[in-house]
Every structure is written in structure tokens, then in C-alpha cells.
Short mmCIF file of C-alpha atoms and ligand atoms in Angstrom, two decimals:
data_model
loop_
_atom_site.label_atom_id
_atom_site.label_comp_id
_atom_site.label_asym_id
_atom_site.label_seq_id
_atom_site.Cartn_x
_atom_site.Cartn_y
_atom_site.Cartn_z
CA MET A 1 29.31 2.76 27.33
CA ASN A 2 29.06 0.56 24.28
CA ILE A 3 27.11 -2.64 24.52
CA ALA A 4 29.33 -5.39 23.23
CA ALA A 5 28.35 -7.53 20.33
CA LYS A 6 26.57 -10.74 21.04
CA LYS A 7 26.02 -13.51 18.65
CA VAL A 8 22.47 -13.01 17.49
CA ASP A 9 20.69 -14.89 14.77
CA VAL A 10 18.25 -12.21 13.74
CA ALA A 11 16.99 -14.08 10.68
CA LYS A 12 16.11 -17.13 12.74
CA GLU A 13 14.48 -15.12 15.44
CA ALA A 14 12.47 -13.05 12.94
CA ALA A 15 11.23 -16.24 11.26
CA ALA A 16 10.17 -17.70 14.62
CA LEU A 17 8.29 -14.53 15.52
CA LEU A 18 6.56 -14.39 12.14
CA GLU A 19 5.50 -17.98 12.47
CA LYS A 20 4.15 -17.34 15.95
CA MET A 21 2.17 -14.36 14.70
CA GLY A 22 0.71 -16.46 11.90
CA VAL A 23 2.49 -15.08 8.83
CA ALA A 24 2.64 -17.65 6.01
CA LYS A 25 6.22 -18.59 5.20
CA GLU A 26 5.84 -18.20 1.45
CA LEU A 27 5.28 -14.48 2.00
CA TYR A 28 8.77 -13.91 3.35
CA ALA A 29 10.94 -16.78 2.15
CA GLY A 30 12.14 -17.32 -1.39
CA GLY A 31 10.81 -14.04 -2.77
CA ASP A 32 12.69 -11.34 -4.62
CA MET A 33 12.68 -8.45 -2.13
CA PRO A 34 15.26 -8.67 0.64
CA SER A 35 14.71 -7.34 4.13
CA PHE A 36 17.70 -6.50 6.31
CA SER A 37 18.05 -6.08 10.03
CA PRO A 38 19.89 -2.91 11.03
CA VAL A 39 21.00 -4.77 14.17
CA THR A 40 23.64 -6.71 12.23
CA GLY A 41 23.02 -5.60 8.65
CA GLU A 42 22.17 -9.18 7.66
CA LYS A 43 19.48 -10.20 5.26
CA ILE A 44 16.65 -11.66 7.30
CA ALA A 45 14.04 -12.46 4.68
CA SER A 46 13.19 -12.49 0.97
CA LEU A 47 9.71 -11.28 0.40
CA LYS A 48 7.22 -12.03 -2.25
CA THR A 49 6.31 -8.80 -4.04
CA VAL A 50 3.17 -7.84 -5.92
CA THR A 51 3.14 -6.75 -9.53
CA ALA A 52 1.47 -3.48 -10.51
CA SER A 53 -1.58 -5.32 -11.83
CA GLU A 54 -1.84 -7.47 -8.69
CA ALA A 55 -1.64 -4.29 -6.63
CA ALA A 56 -4.45 -2.76 -8.66
CA GLY A 57 -6.46 -5.96 -8.16
CA LYS A 58 -6.01 -5.73 -4.38
CA ILE A 59 -7.19 -2.12 -4.46
CA GLU A 60 -10.27 -3.17 -6.45
CA ARG A 61 -10.99 -5.89 -3.89
CA ALA A 62 -10.60 -3.41 -1.06
CA ASP A 63 -13.04 -1.11 -2.83
CA GLU A 64 -15.56 -3.92 -3.04
CA ALA A 65 -15.08 -4.67 0.64
CA PHE A 66 -15.63 -0.99 1.40
CA ARG A 67 -18.99 -1.07 -0.35
CA SER A 68 -20.39 -3.51 2.20
CA TRP A 69 -18.28 -2.43 5.20
CA ARG A 70 -19.72 1.09 4.97
CA LEU A 71 -23.18 -0.34 5.70
CA VAL A 72 -22.09 -2.04 8.93
CA PRO A 73 -23.09 0.20 11.88
CA ALA A 74 -20.10 2.12 13.15
CA PRO A 75 -20.18 0.70 16.73
CA LYS A 76 -20.09 -2.77 15.19
CA ARG A 77 -17.11 -1.75 13.08
CA GLY A 78 -15.60 -0.60 16.35
CA GLU A 79 -15.91 -4.17 17.61
CA LEU A 80 -13.41 -5.26 14.93
CA VAL A 81 -10.96 -2.64 16.14
CA ARG A 82 -11.56 -3.69 19.74
CA LEU A 83 -10.58 -7.22 18.75
CA LEU A 84 -7.52 -5.86 16.95
CA GLY A 85 -6.53 -4.14 20.20
CA GLU A 86 -6.96 -7.44 22.06
CA GLU A 87 -4.80 -9.29 19.55
CA LEU A 88 -2.16 -6.59 19.77
CA ARG A 89 -2.12 -6.95 23.54
CA ALA A 90 -1.62 -10.68 23.14
CA PHE A 91 1.22 -10.23 20.63
CA LYS A 92 2.75 -7.09 22.10
CA ALA A 93 6.03 -8.74 23.09
CA ASP A 94 6.41 -10.55 19.76
CA LEU A 95 5.56 -7.61 17.55
CA GLY A 96 7.68 -5.27 19.67
CA ARG A 97 10.62 -7.63 19.32
CA LEU A 98 10.14 -7.84 15.56
CA VAL A 99 10.14 -4.04 15.43
CA SER A 100 13.46 -4.12 17.28
CA ILE A 101 14.87 -6.62 14.82
CA GLU A 102 13.62 -4.93 11.67
CA ALA A 103 13.83 -1.25 12.61
CA GLY A 104 16.59 -1.44 15.23
CA LYS A 105 14.61 0.03 18.13
CA ILE A 106 15.61 -0.65 21.71
CA PRO A 107 13.19 -3.01 23.54
CA SER A 108 11.21 -0.35 25.39
CA GLU A 109 10.73 1.62 22.19
CA GLY A 110 9.73 -1.46 20.21
CA LEU A 111 7.16 -2.28 22.88
CA GLY A 112 6.21 1.40 23.13
CA GLU A 113 5.38 1.42 19.48
CA VAL A 114 3.01 -1.50 19.90
CA GLN A 115 1.52 0.25 22.93
CA GLU A 116 0.83 3.22 20.67
CA MET A 117 -1.11 0.84 18.42
CA ILE A 118 -3.13 -0.47 21.36
CA ASP A 119 -3.86 3.09 22.47
CA ILE A 120 -5.17 4.14 19.06
CA CYS A 121 -7.37 1.03 18.94
CA ASP A 122 -8.91 2.01 22.28
CA PHE A 123 -9.40 5.54 20.99
CA ALA A 124 -10.99 4.30 17.77
CA VAL A 125 -13.37 1.97 19.60
CA GLY A 126 -14.69 4.93 21.59
CA LEU A 127 -14.80 6.98 18.43
CA SER A 128 -16.98 4.37 16.75
CA ARG A 129 -19.84 5.63 18.91
CA GLN A 130 -18.99 9.29 18.44
CA LEU A 131 -18.89 9.90 14.70
CA TYR A 132 -21.33 12.74 15.07
CA GLY A 133 -22.20 15.79 13.03
CA LEU A 134 -23.90 19.06 13.89
CA THR A 135 -27.45 20.27 13.66
CA ILE A 136 -27.25 23.82 12.36
CA ALA A 137 -29.80 26.63 12.64
CA THR A 138 -31.45 27.33 9.30
CA GLU A 139 -32.86 30.62 8.12
CA ARG A 140 -35.95 28.92 6.66
CA PRO A 141 -39.03 28.05 8.71
CA GLY A 142 -39.98 24.40 8.90
CA HIS A 143 -36.53 23.24 7.88
CA ARG A 144 -33.77 21.37 9.54
CA MET A 145 -30.11 21.50 8.54
CA MET A 146 -27.56 18.97 9.70
CA GLU A 147 -24.38 17.29 8.68
CA THR A 148 -23.80 13.59 8.32
CA TRP A 149 -20.47 11.79 8.18
CA HIS A 150 -20.26 8.88 5.77
CA PRO A 151 -17.51 6.38 5.03
CA LEU A 152 -15.12 7.63 2.36
CA GLY A 153 -13.67 4.65 0.47
CA VAL A 154 -10.32 2.92 0.28
CA VAL A 155 -7.67 4.64 2.37
CA GLY A 156 -4.13 4.26 1.06
CA ILE A 157 -1.41 4.20 3.71
CA ILE A 158 2.26 4.77 2.94
CA SER A 159 4.50 4.42 5.97
CA ALA A 160 8.17 4.90 6.79
CA PHE A 161 10.68 2.52 8.37
CA ASN A 162 11.05 4.40 11.62
CA PHE A 163 7.52 3.78 12.91
CA PRO A 164 6.87 0.64 10.93
CA VAL A 165 3.69 -0.42 12.75
CA ALA A 166 2.26 2.49 14.76
CA VAL A 167 1.70 4.80 11.79
CA TRP A 168 -0.29 2.10 10.02
CA SER A 169 -2.46 1.66 13.10
CA TRP A 170 -3.18 5.38 13.50
CA ASN A 171 -4.61 5.29 10.02
CA ALA A 172 -6.09 1.80 9.92
CA ALA A 173 -7.88 1.94 13.29
CA LEU A 174 -9.57 5.22 12.40
CA ALA A 175 -10.30 4.21 8.80
CA LEU A 176 -11.90 0.91 9.86
CA VAL A 177 -14.28 2.49 12.35
CA CYS A 178 -15.03 5.22 9.82
CA GLY A 179 -16.25 2.50 7.45
CA ASP A 180 -13.29 2.56 5.06
CA ALA A 181 -11.09 -0.20 3.68
CA VAL A 182 -7.30 0.10 3.92
CA VAL A 183 -4.47 -0.66 1.53
CA TRP A 184 -1.00 -0.34 2.99
CA LYS A 185 2.31 0.15 1.21
CA PRO A 186 4.90 -0.20 4.00
CA SER A 187 8.50 0.97 3.72
CA GLU A 188 10.74 -1.37 1.74
CA LYS A 189 12.99 -1.34 4.79
CA THR A 190 10.35 -2.81 7.12
CA PRO A 191 8.05 -5.17 5.24
CA LEU A 192 8.12 -7.99 7.82
CA THR A 193 6.49 -5.97 10.55
CA ALA A 194 3.79 -5.06 8.02
CA LEU A 195 3.10 -8.72 7.31
CA ALA A 196 2.90 -9.32 11.05
CA CYS A 197 0.36 -6.51 11.51
CA GLN A 198 -1.75 -7.87 8.68
CA ALA A 199 -1.67 -11.35 10.24
CA ILE A 200 -2.69 -9.92 13.61
CA LEU A 201 -5.55 -8.00 11.99
CA GLU A 202 -6.60 -11.16 10.18
CA ARG A 203 -6.91 -12.91 13.54
CA ALA A 204 -9.21 -10.13 14.70
CA ILE A 205 -11.18 -10.37 11.44
CA ALA A 206 -11.58 -14.14 11.91
CA ARG A 207 -12.92 -13.60 15.43
CA PHE A 208 -15.20 -10.82 14.20
CA GLY A 209 -16.78 -13.26 11.78
CA ASP A 210 -18.43 -11.44 8.94
CA ALA A 211 -16.13 -8.65 7.80
CA PRO A 212 -15.99 -8.44 4.00
CA GLU A 213 -13.06 -10.19 2.39
CA GLY A 214 -10.28 -7.85 1.28
CA LEU A 215 -10.99 -5.11 3.83
CA SER A 216 -7.29 -4.71 4.59
CA GLN A 217 -4.52 -5.29 2.08
CA VAL A 218 -0.75 -5.00 2.19
CA LEU A 219 1.27 -4.20 -0.92
CA ILE A 220 4.82 -5.50 -0.67
CA GLY A 221 6.90 -3.91 -3.36
CA ASP A 222 8.97 -0.97 -4.40
CA ARG A 223 8.20 2.59 -5.24
CA ALA A 224 6.34 1.67 -8.44
CA ILE A 225 3.80 -0.17 -6.29
CA GLY A 226 3.39 2.93 -4.14
CA GLU A 227 2.65 4.85 -7.32
CA VAL A 228 -0.14 2.42 -8.21
CA LEU A 229 -1.75 3.25 -4.87
CA VAL A 230 -1.23 7.00 -5.25
CA ASP A 231 -2.66 7.09 -8.78
CA HIS A 232 -5.56 4.66 -8.38
CA PRO A 233 -8.94 6.33 -8.94
CA LYS A 234 -10.56 4.13 -6.31
CA VAL A 235 -8.37 5.51 -3.52
CA PRO A 236 -9.93 8.80 -2.40
CA LEU A 237 -7.42 9.39 0.42
CA VAL A 238 -3.74 8.61 0.80
CA SER A 239 -2.04 9.12 4.13
CA ALA A 240 1.70 9.24 3.50
CA THR A 241 4.46 9.43 6.08
CA GLY A 242 8.05 9.94 4.99
CA SER A 243 10.44 12.54 3.67
CA THR A 244 9.50 15.92 2.28
CA ARG A 245 11.02 14.75 -1.00
CA MET A 246 8.53 11.88 -1.11
CA GLY A 247 5.68 14.26 -0.25
CA ARG A 248 6.62 16.57 -3.10
CA GLU A 249 5.96 13.70 -5.48
CA VAL A 250 2.92 12.20 -3.81
CA GLY A 251 1.10 15.49 -3.06
CA PRO A 252 0.83 16.81 -6.64
CA ARG A 253 -0.12 13.37 -8.01
CA LEU A 254 -2.99 13.18 -5.55
CA ALA A 255 -3.99 16.78 -6.25
CA LYS A 256 -4.07 16.04 -9.96
CA ARG A 257 -6.90 13.58 -9.46
CA PHE A 258 -8.48 15.58 -6.60
CA ALA A 259 -7.78 12.88 -4.04
CA ARG A 260 -7.24 13.81 -0.43
CA ALA A 261 -3.80 13.73 1.09
CA ILE A 262 -2.67 13.44 4.68
CA LEU A 263 1.02 14.22 4.45
CA GLU A 264 3.27 13.70 7.44
CA LEU A 265 6.70 14.63 6.17
CA GLY A 266 10.00 15.91 7.49
CA GLY A 267 10.61 17.69 10.74
CA ASN A 268 13.42 19.93 11.90
CA ASN A 269 12.25 20.22 15.45
CA ALA A 270 13.65 22.67 17.94
CA GLY A 271 13.68 23.33 21.65
CA ILE A 272 14.32 26.56 23.50
CA VAL A 273 15.85 26.51 26.98
CA CYS A 274 15.01 29.75 28.77
CA PRO A 275 16.74 31.31 31.80
CA SER A 276 14.11 30.03 34.26
CA ALA A 277 14.07 26.43 32.91
CA ASP A 278 14.30 23.46 35.25
CA LEU A 279 17.63 22.29 33.84
CA ASP A 280 17.43 18.76 35.25
CA MET A 281 14.13 18.28 33.53
CA ALA A 282 15.34 19.91 30.32
CA LEU A 283 18.42 17.71 30.28
CA ARG A 284 16.39 14.50 30.42
CA ALA A 285 13.87 15.70 27.86
CA ILE A 286 16.61 16.82 25.47
CA ALA A 287 18.52 13.55 25.86
CA PHE A 288 15.49 11.44 24.95
CA GLY A 289 14.29 13.82 22.26
CA ALA A 290 17.64 14.04 20.50
CA MET A 291 19.26 10.64 21.09
CA GLY A 292 16.21 8.39 21.48
CA THR A 293 15.39 6.08 18.54
CA ALA A 294 18.94 6.96 17.35
CA GLY A 295 17.60 10.29 16.13
CA GLN A 296 15.29 8.55 13.67
CA ARG A 297 11.91 9.95 14.68
CA CYS A 298 10.21 12.59 12.63
CA THR A 299 9.76 14.32 16.00
CA THR A 300 13.43 14.01 17.02
CA LEU A 301 14.91 17.15 18.59
CA ARG A 302 17.42 18.49 16.06
CA ARG A 303 17.99 22.13 17.04
CA LEU A 304 18.44 23.47 20.55
CA PHE A 305 18.57 27.15 21.49
CA VAL A 306 19.96 27.74 24.97
CA HIS A 307 19.84 31.11 26.72
CA GLU A 308 23.31 32.52 27.31
CA SER A 309 22.69 32.75 31.07
CA VAL A 310 22.27 28.96 31.42
CA TYR A 311 24.37 27.74 28.48
CA ASP A 312 27.44 26.96 30.57
CA GLN A 313 25.37 25.08 33.13
CA LEU A 314 23.41 22.98 30.67
CA VAL A 315 25.64 22.26 27.69
CA PRO A 316 28.57 20.62 29.54
CA ARG A 317 26.08 18.31 31.28
CA LEU A 318 24.50 17.48 27.96
CA LYS A 319 27.89 16.69 26.45
CA LYS A 320 28.58 14.37 29.32
CA ALA A 321 25.33 12.58 28.66
CA TYR A 322 26.29 12.26 25.01
CA GLN A 323 29.64 10.78 25.90
CA SER A 324 28.25 8.27 28.35
CA VAL A 325 25.08 7.12 26.59
CA SER A 326 25.05 3.40 25.91
CA VAL A 327 25.13 2.57 22.22
CA GLY A 328 24.61 -0.98 21.16
CA ASN A 329 22.64 -3.98 20.11
CA PRO A 330 19.02 -2.92 20.56
CA LEU A 331 18.01 -6.45 21.47
CA GLU A 332 19.89 -5.96 24.74
CA PRO A 333 17.98 -4.06 27.42
CA ALA A 334 21.05 -2.01 28.40
CA ALA A 335 21.34 -0.15 25.11
CA LEU A 336 19.69 3.26 24.86
CA VAL A 337 20.82 4.03 21.32
CA GLY A 338 20.48 1.33 18.68
CA PRO A 339 21.74 1.33 15.10
CA LEU A 340 21.05 3.65 12.20
CA VAL A 341 18.83 2.00 9.67
CA ASP A 342 21.53 1.49 7.03
CA LYS A 343 24.78 2.72 5.52
CA ALA A 344 23.08 5.53 3.63
CA ALA A 345 21.87 6.94 6.96
CA PHE A 346 25.39 6.70 8.37
CA ASP A 347 26.89 8.44 5.31
CA GLY A 348 24.25 11.16 5.51
CA MET A 349 25.10 11.75 9.15
CA GLN A 350 28.84 12.00 8.49
CA LYS A 351 28.24 14.42 5.61
CA ALA A 352 26.06 16.68 7.76
CA ILE A 353 28.65 16.67 10.54
CA SER A 354 31.48 17.67 8.23
CA GLU A 355 29.32 20.38 6.67
CA ALA A 356 28.52 21.66 10.14
CA GLN A 357 32.23 21.77 10.90
CA SER A 358 32.84 23.85 7.80
CA HIS A 359 30.26 26.30 9.19
CA GLY A 360 32.20 26.54 12.44
CA GLY A 361 30.49 23.71 14.32
CA SER A 362 32.27 22.04 17.22
CA VAL A 363 31.42 18.34 17.48
CA THR A 364 31.06 15.96 20.41
CA GLY A 365 30.47 12.34 19.33
CA GLY A 366 29.28 11.34 15.87
CA GLU A 367 31.82 8.58 15.30
CA ARG A 368 31.03 5.02 14.32
CA VAL A 369 30.84 2.50 17.12
CA GLU A 370 32.21 -0.86 16.06
CA LEU A 371 30.27 -3.75 17.49
CA GLY A 372 31.67 -6.35 15.18
CA TYR A 373 28.61 -6.52 12.96
CA ASP A 374 30.08 -5.52 9.61
CA ASN A 375 26.93 -4.05 8.24
CA GLY A 376 25.42 -2.71 11.43
CA PHE A 377 25.85 1.06 11.55
CA TYR A 378 26.11 2.19 15.15
CA VAL A 379 27.15 5.73 16.02
CA LYS A 380 27.75 7.89 19.02
CA PRO A 381 25.03 10.55 18.89
CA ALA A 382 26.52 13.91 17.91
CA LEU A 383 26.12 17.20 19.72
CA VAL A 384 27.29 20.04 17.53
CA GLU A 385 27.71 23.52 18.98
CA MET A 386 27.06 26.00 16.21
CA PRO A 387 27.91 29.69 16.09
CA GLN A 388 24.67 30.28 14.17
CA GLN A 389 21.81 28.54 12.44
CA GLU A 390 23.02 27.85 8.92
CA GLY A 391 24.10 25.10 6.54
CA PRO A 392 22.98 21.62 7.61
CA VAL A 393 21.15 23.02 10.66
CA LEU A 394 18.43 24.16 8.26
CA GLU A 395 17.90 20.61 6.97
CA GLU A 396 16.55 17.44 8.51
CA THR A 397 19.27 14.76 8.64
CA PHE A 398 17.64 11.53 9.80
CA ALA A 399 20.29 10.67 12.37
CA PRO A 400 21.17 11.65 15.96
CA ILE A 401 22.68 15.10 15.45
CA LEU A 402 21.71 17.88 17.82
CA TYR A 403 22.78 21.38 16.82
CA VAL A 404 23.12 23.61 19.87
CA MET A 405 23.06 27.40 19.64
CA LYS A 406 23.24 30.19 22.18
CA TYR A 407 20.63 32.96 22.27
CA SER A 408 20.11 36.17 24.18
CA ASP A 409 16.84 37.72 22.98
CA PHE A 410 13.46 35.94 23.18
CA ASP A 411 11.88 37.53 20.10
CA ALA A 412 14.98 36.83 18.04
CA VAL A 413 15.07 33.18 19.13
CA LEU A 414 11.39 32.72 18.28
CA ALA A 415 12.14 34.00 14.80
CA GLU A 416 15.13 31.65 14.49
CA HIS A 417 13.02 28.80 15.78
CA ASN A 418 10.54 29.30 12.95
CA ALA A 419 13.13 30.00 10.26
CA VAL A 420 13.26 26.47 8.83
CA ALA A 421 11.18 24.82 6.14
CA ALA A 422 9.61 22.09 8.28
CA GLY A 423 7.03 22.68 11.00
CA LEU A 424 6.33 19.50 12.93
CA SER A 425 7.22 19.64 16.62
CA SER A 426 8.67 22.15 19.06
CA SER A 427 9.18 22.73 22.75
CA ILE A 428 10.12 25.39 25.23
CA PHE A 429 11.62 24.87 28.67
CA THR A 430 10.66 27.72 30.95
CA ARG A 431 8.95 28.50 34.23
CA ASP A 432 8.09 31.97 33.01
CA MET A 433 4.42 32.00 32.09
CA GLN A 434 4.79 34.86 29.66
CA GLU A 435 7.44 33.01 27.66
CA ALA A 436 5.43 29.80 27.69
CA GLU A 437 2.28 31.52 26.49
CA ARG A 438 4.16 33.53 23.85
CA PHE A 439 5.54 30.26 22.50
CA LEU A 440 2.02 28.87 22.16
CA ALA A 441 0.46 32.07 20.78
CA ALA A 442 -0.39 32.99 17.20
CA ASP A 443 3.03 34.55 16.70
CA GLY A 444 4.86 31.82 18.64
CA SER A 445 5.95 28.39 17.41
CA ASP A 446 4.65 27.76 13.89
CA CYS A 447 4.63 23.97 14.33
CA GLY A 448 1.76 21.47 14.50
CA ILE A 449 3.00 20.41 17.93
CA ALA A 450 4.16 22.98 20.48
CA ASN A 451 5.04 21.77 23.97
CA VAL A 452 6.00 23.36 27.27
CA ASN A 453 8.46 21.58 29.55
CA ILE A 454 8.40 18.32 27.66
CA GLY A 455 10.42 17.28 24.63
CA THR A 456 9.48 17.32 20.97
CA SER A 457 9.01 13.57 20.55
CA GLY A 458 6.80 10.93 22.07
CA ALA A 459 3.41 12.49 21.40
CA GLU A 460 0.35 10.67 22.76
CA ILE A 461 -2.24 9.36 20.33
CA GLY A 462 -5.08 11.44 21.80
CA GLY A 463 -3.97 14.62 20.07
CA ALA A 464 -3.97 15.29 16.35
CA PHE A 465 -0.49 14.50 15.03
CA GLY A 466 1.16 16.37 12.16
CA GLY A 467 2.77 19.62 11.19
CA GLU A 468 2.80 22.68 9.01
CA LYS A 469 4.85 24.06 6.12
CA GLU A 470 7.01 21.38 4.49
CA THR A 471 5.82 18.83 7.04
CA GLY A 472 2.78 18.68 4.81
CA GLY A 473 -0.18 19.92 6.86
CA GLY A 474 -1.82 16.53 7.48
CA ARG A 475 -3.21 15.38 10.81
CA GLU A 476 -3.49 11.78 11.92
CA SER A 477 -4.35 9.98 15.14
CA GLY A 478 -6.47 11.67 17.80
CA SER A 479 -8.69 14.71 18.30
CA ASP A 480 -10.88 15.16 15.20
CA ALA A 481 -8.35 13.76 12.71
CA TRP A 482 -11.01 11.12 11.90
CA LYS A 483 -12.90 13.68 9.85
CA ALA A 484 -10.37 13.36 7.02
CA TYR A 485 -11.33 9.67 6.73
CA MET A 486 -15.01 10.42 6.13
CA ARG A 487 -17.21 12.19 3.64
CA ARG A 488 -19.24 15.04 5.07
CA ALA A 489 -22.72 15.64 3.71
CA THR A 490 -24.76 18.72 4.59
CA ASN A 491 -28.46 17.83 4.63
CA THR A 492 -31.33 20.29 4.63
CA VAL A 493 -34.79 18.83 5.21
CA ASN A 494 -37.97 20.77 4.53
CA TYR A 495 -40.82 19.59 6.72
CA SER A 496 -43.07 22.59 5.96
CA LYS A 497 -45.69 22.89 3.27
CA ALA A 498 -43.96 25.81 1.56
CA LEU A 499 -40.74 26.16 -0.39
CA PRO A 500 -38.97 29.28 0.84
CA LEU A 501 -35.69 29.88 -0.95
CA ALA A 502 -32.61 30.92 0.94
CA GLN A 503 -31.16 34.40 0.65
CA GLY A 504 -34.68 35.79 -0.02
CA VAL A 505 -34.63 34.72 -3.65
CA SER A 506 -38.05 34.43 -5.34
CA PHE A 507 -38.63 32.16 -8.27
CA ASP A 508 -42.37 31.71 -8.62
CA ILE A 509 -43.54 29.70 -11.58
CA GLU A 510 -47.23 29.46 -12.60
C1 UN1 B 601 7.23 9.42 13.37
O1 UN1 B 601 8.41 9.53 13.71
O2 UN1 B 601 6.91 9.29 12.14
O3 UN1 B 601 5.56 11.59 18.68
C2 UN1 B 601 6.10 9.35 14.32
C3 UN1 B 601 6.30 10.62 18.46
C4 UN1 B 601 5.65 9.32 18.11
C5 UN1 B 601 5.36 9.24 16.67
C6 UN1 B 601 6.48 9.58 15.75
N1 UN1 B 601 4.43 9.19 18.87
O4 UN1 B 601 7.51 10.68 18.55
#
């Protein structure tokens, strides 16, 4: 079912939401950087950009703010993030709607993204009382060895269009409780939601009272502005989310100046459906994983291996789901699949589909859905049955294409599963404990996320998020990901009256 076009004035609605969230009009009207809504393809704002020297100035100011923020006790820093969580609760509907307008997400996913922000704030508030190190046994009498975690500095955040607000919050909420300042370069495709987040944080800062000025900065601009952030000597950590291509440029630049990198890059996530799988459950998980967010999550399910014994039960049902899924205006609650972000995404999808066909792929869906918005790129999600894993199946195409392949041998499918460059998310559908445990074992899935009987996408914030190989190796969000945002010091204290050297070394001077 396609959701028919409705007359929507996205520019007007975006402006009303920005005003309500407290974003100053001069930041998004009359500037030189356009922002478009994928809902209709219309221009919805013209943003004021920063020059390279203004960007450097903002980084300097953030560094100054860091120097006092690091001295504020961590639980008090947590109070700022608690207030941010409160403000996000108050503006959840507005920010979620703006995410729908600017990134094209359906309402529940726009709201879900803001919920993810609220969740990480709650996590970070708790964390602000748990930034603890170890006390370690020393080999020397009368000594104590311990580790202390200190604030690190300015954390640079580079985020992508597809999670325009949540990814910032995973980084910012942790960085702020860790005693760091943050400077954010959002995607050029989603600058308005970034301005809204900054305005919401500023409300929290105003309520907090005495946070240093400049603690959080947003850099609106193009790639050159991102480079200022990546190359600035006062930014000891950059957390960058985006394509592997972007990571290949950012990673070496950071390495060159020995800065830390948290890279969260491409994914080419797979699922395996085993003979014992609960097929009803698998069907739902696959549908959300592959078609949800119009295939534009880094965790989107892109490759599916189905055991030959269940292939003919599952795949026809999946195809039916593909044919009947509602595609349409994401501002309408009935749509499950909203638009692609832009024409380039649509062209990339069509190219991958025709390449797949030249490798013997048989396609269901994939065609453009006309809603009457000239520059809105809506598509039927594509399910492509492939004779083997080759050609475009080995690449991440940021669009709703699910490549489906048949398998017969478990060891062989595990090897196929891991035979791609990216290593973000993975899942297995099975009720066989041996298969499930093999998938999670050292020689099982090589991804940063490996799930059993749930899909590849929609991770909770409580776990560390990120992946291996060309996904970049970084971890954000929960578990002990906070450690990357702090500086670890090992301290040894001698409370004895002697000076024994470690390793039995003697060095006795007169
Ligand atoms: C992304 O697409 O960059 O696991 C992040 C998920 C979300 C985050 C995706 N919690 O799908």
C-alpha cells in the first residue's frame, strides 16, 4: 500500500518547531547552506555556516570551557545531563517530528530516536557516579597502585544524516559527565536537528546555572569545517559516524597527530535463518531490520542466508511482506517506509539492483513510488534472491535492498557470513543451542554486535555499540565505552620509608 501524497508545508512546520525549541531564526534563515526535507525534496532552510577560522575559535572556546568543567565533580556534571534528559522528555514530540521532516523517518522512528537520547542521558547520569578505576596489587611493600580516570579534553563529534540526533547524544552525554567539552559537526543533510539539540542543551545549561560558556558547540558547514575539527590539536578525540570512505580519510589524519578515534563506519549486516528457527519471529525481525528506516541504518539487515529446508516456507512470505509494505509520507502514521534521503541514494540503489541482476539476482520491488513530490525519492524496498554472494552483495548500499541466499552447511554459511569487509551487526535465528553458541563463539560472527533471535538493528544504548574490520573498531554508548572519553592515569604511591625498585633492580647511590 502506498500512502498518498498530502499537501504538507515542511518548511513552515520545520520553522515552527525550531522556534518552539528555541533556535534563533538567523541561524537557519537567510544563510548560504540549504537544508532539504526528503519528505518532499523541498528546501526547508538556509543555514548560516561558520568559516574555518570561526570553527577554530569555537574549538578554542570549548577547550577553555573544558579546563574548568573538568574540575566540576562528576556527579554534578551528571546533573547537567539529567537536566538535558528532562528537556528532551519535554521536547520529545517536537524533536522527533523535526527528525521526521529532516531525515524522513516515520513518526515512531523519529520519536524512537529521541527516546534513545533520553535513555543515554539516564545511563550517563548513573555513570557520573561510577567513573571508577581499580586498585591493583603491587609487588612493593608499603605501596599502593591504582588507576584514576580524568577528563580528556574537547571531544569532536561527526555524525551522519540517518541518526541525526541520537549519535550526538551517545557521545555528548558521556563526554559531558566525563568532564569533556563537545564540538559537533553534524551531517550537511541534517543541520536543523543539530541546531535543535544545541538549543535544548542550552536550556539545560541555563537551568544548571554555572556551566562554563562554550561547553558545547555546533559547527554548521561543509567538509572543510569537518577537517578543521579533525586536524585541530586541541581535540584529543574525534568520534565519527559515517561511511567507510569517510573513515579512511578521518582515521589516518587523526593517527598522524596521535589523536584518538572512535570510528563507526559502514555495515553489511547479515542474518542466518536456521532449520529450527521460529519463522514467524524471523519474518518480523527481518522485515524491520531490512525495510525499517528505508534501509538507511548502519545496522540495517542487508544479507540473509536461509537454510534450504525452510527457504520455500520463509522467502515467499517475505516477498509478500515486501509487496504489501506501506511506503509513503513519513509524517503520516500509516507509512512504514519513508523516503530515501536524496536522489543520489535512489540512483545508488538502482545501480546496485541492476548489478545484482547481472550477477543472476531475481528482484522483488525496488521501483520508485510516485507520491507526487517531484524531489521526494520513495521506493518499494527490494528483496533480491541471489545465486551466490558476489558483486553488490559484498558492498553496503545505503538503501532498502535485502540480498537473500540459500545455504545448506552451517560452517560454510558462517564463513560466508564473515566474508565481507564490514563487521558491524549480525544475527542468527535458531532454536538449536549449538548453532546459537557457535554463532557467538570466537570462530562465529566476527561483528561487534551478534544477536540470537532478534534482528541486526535497533540496539539498546546499554551495550557498547560499534563494529570490527572496516566498520572501524570504535565503541560508543553503553557498557564501558566511556573509557575512551577519559584519560587513564596509573598512580603508584609509596607510603613506606624505603624506596624498593620494581623488578628487583638495585640502584644505590652514596
Ligand atoms: C546508525 O545507524 O548509525 O542499533 C546507528 C540501531 C540504532 C542505532 C543505529 N540504535 O539500529
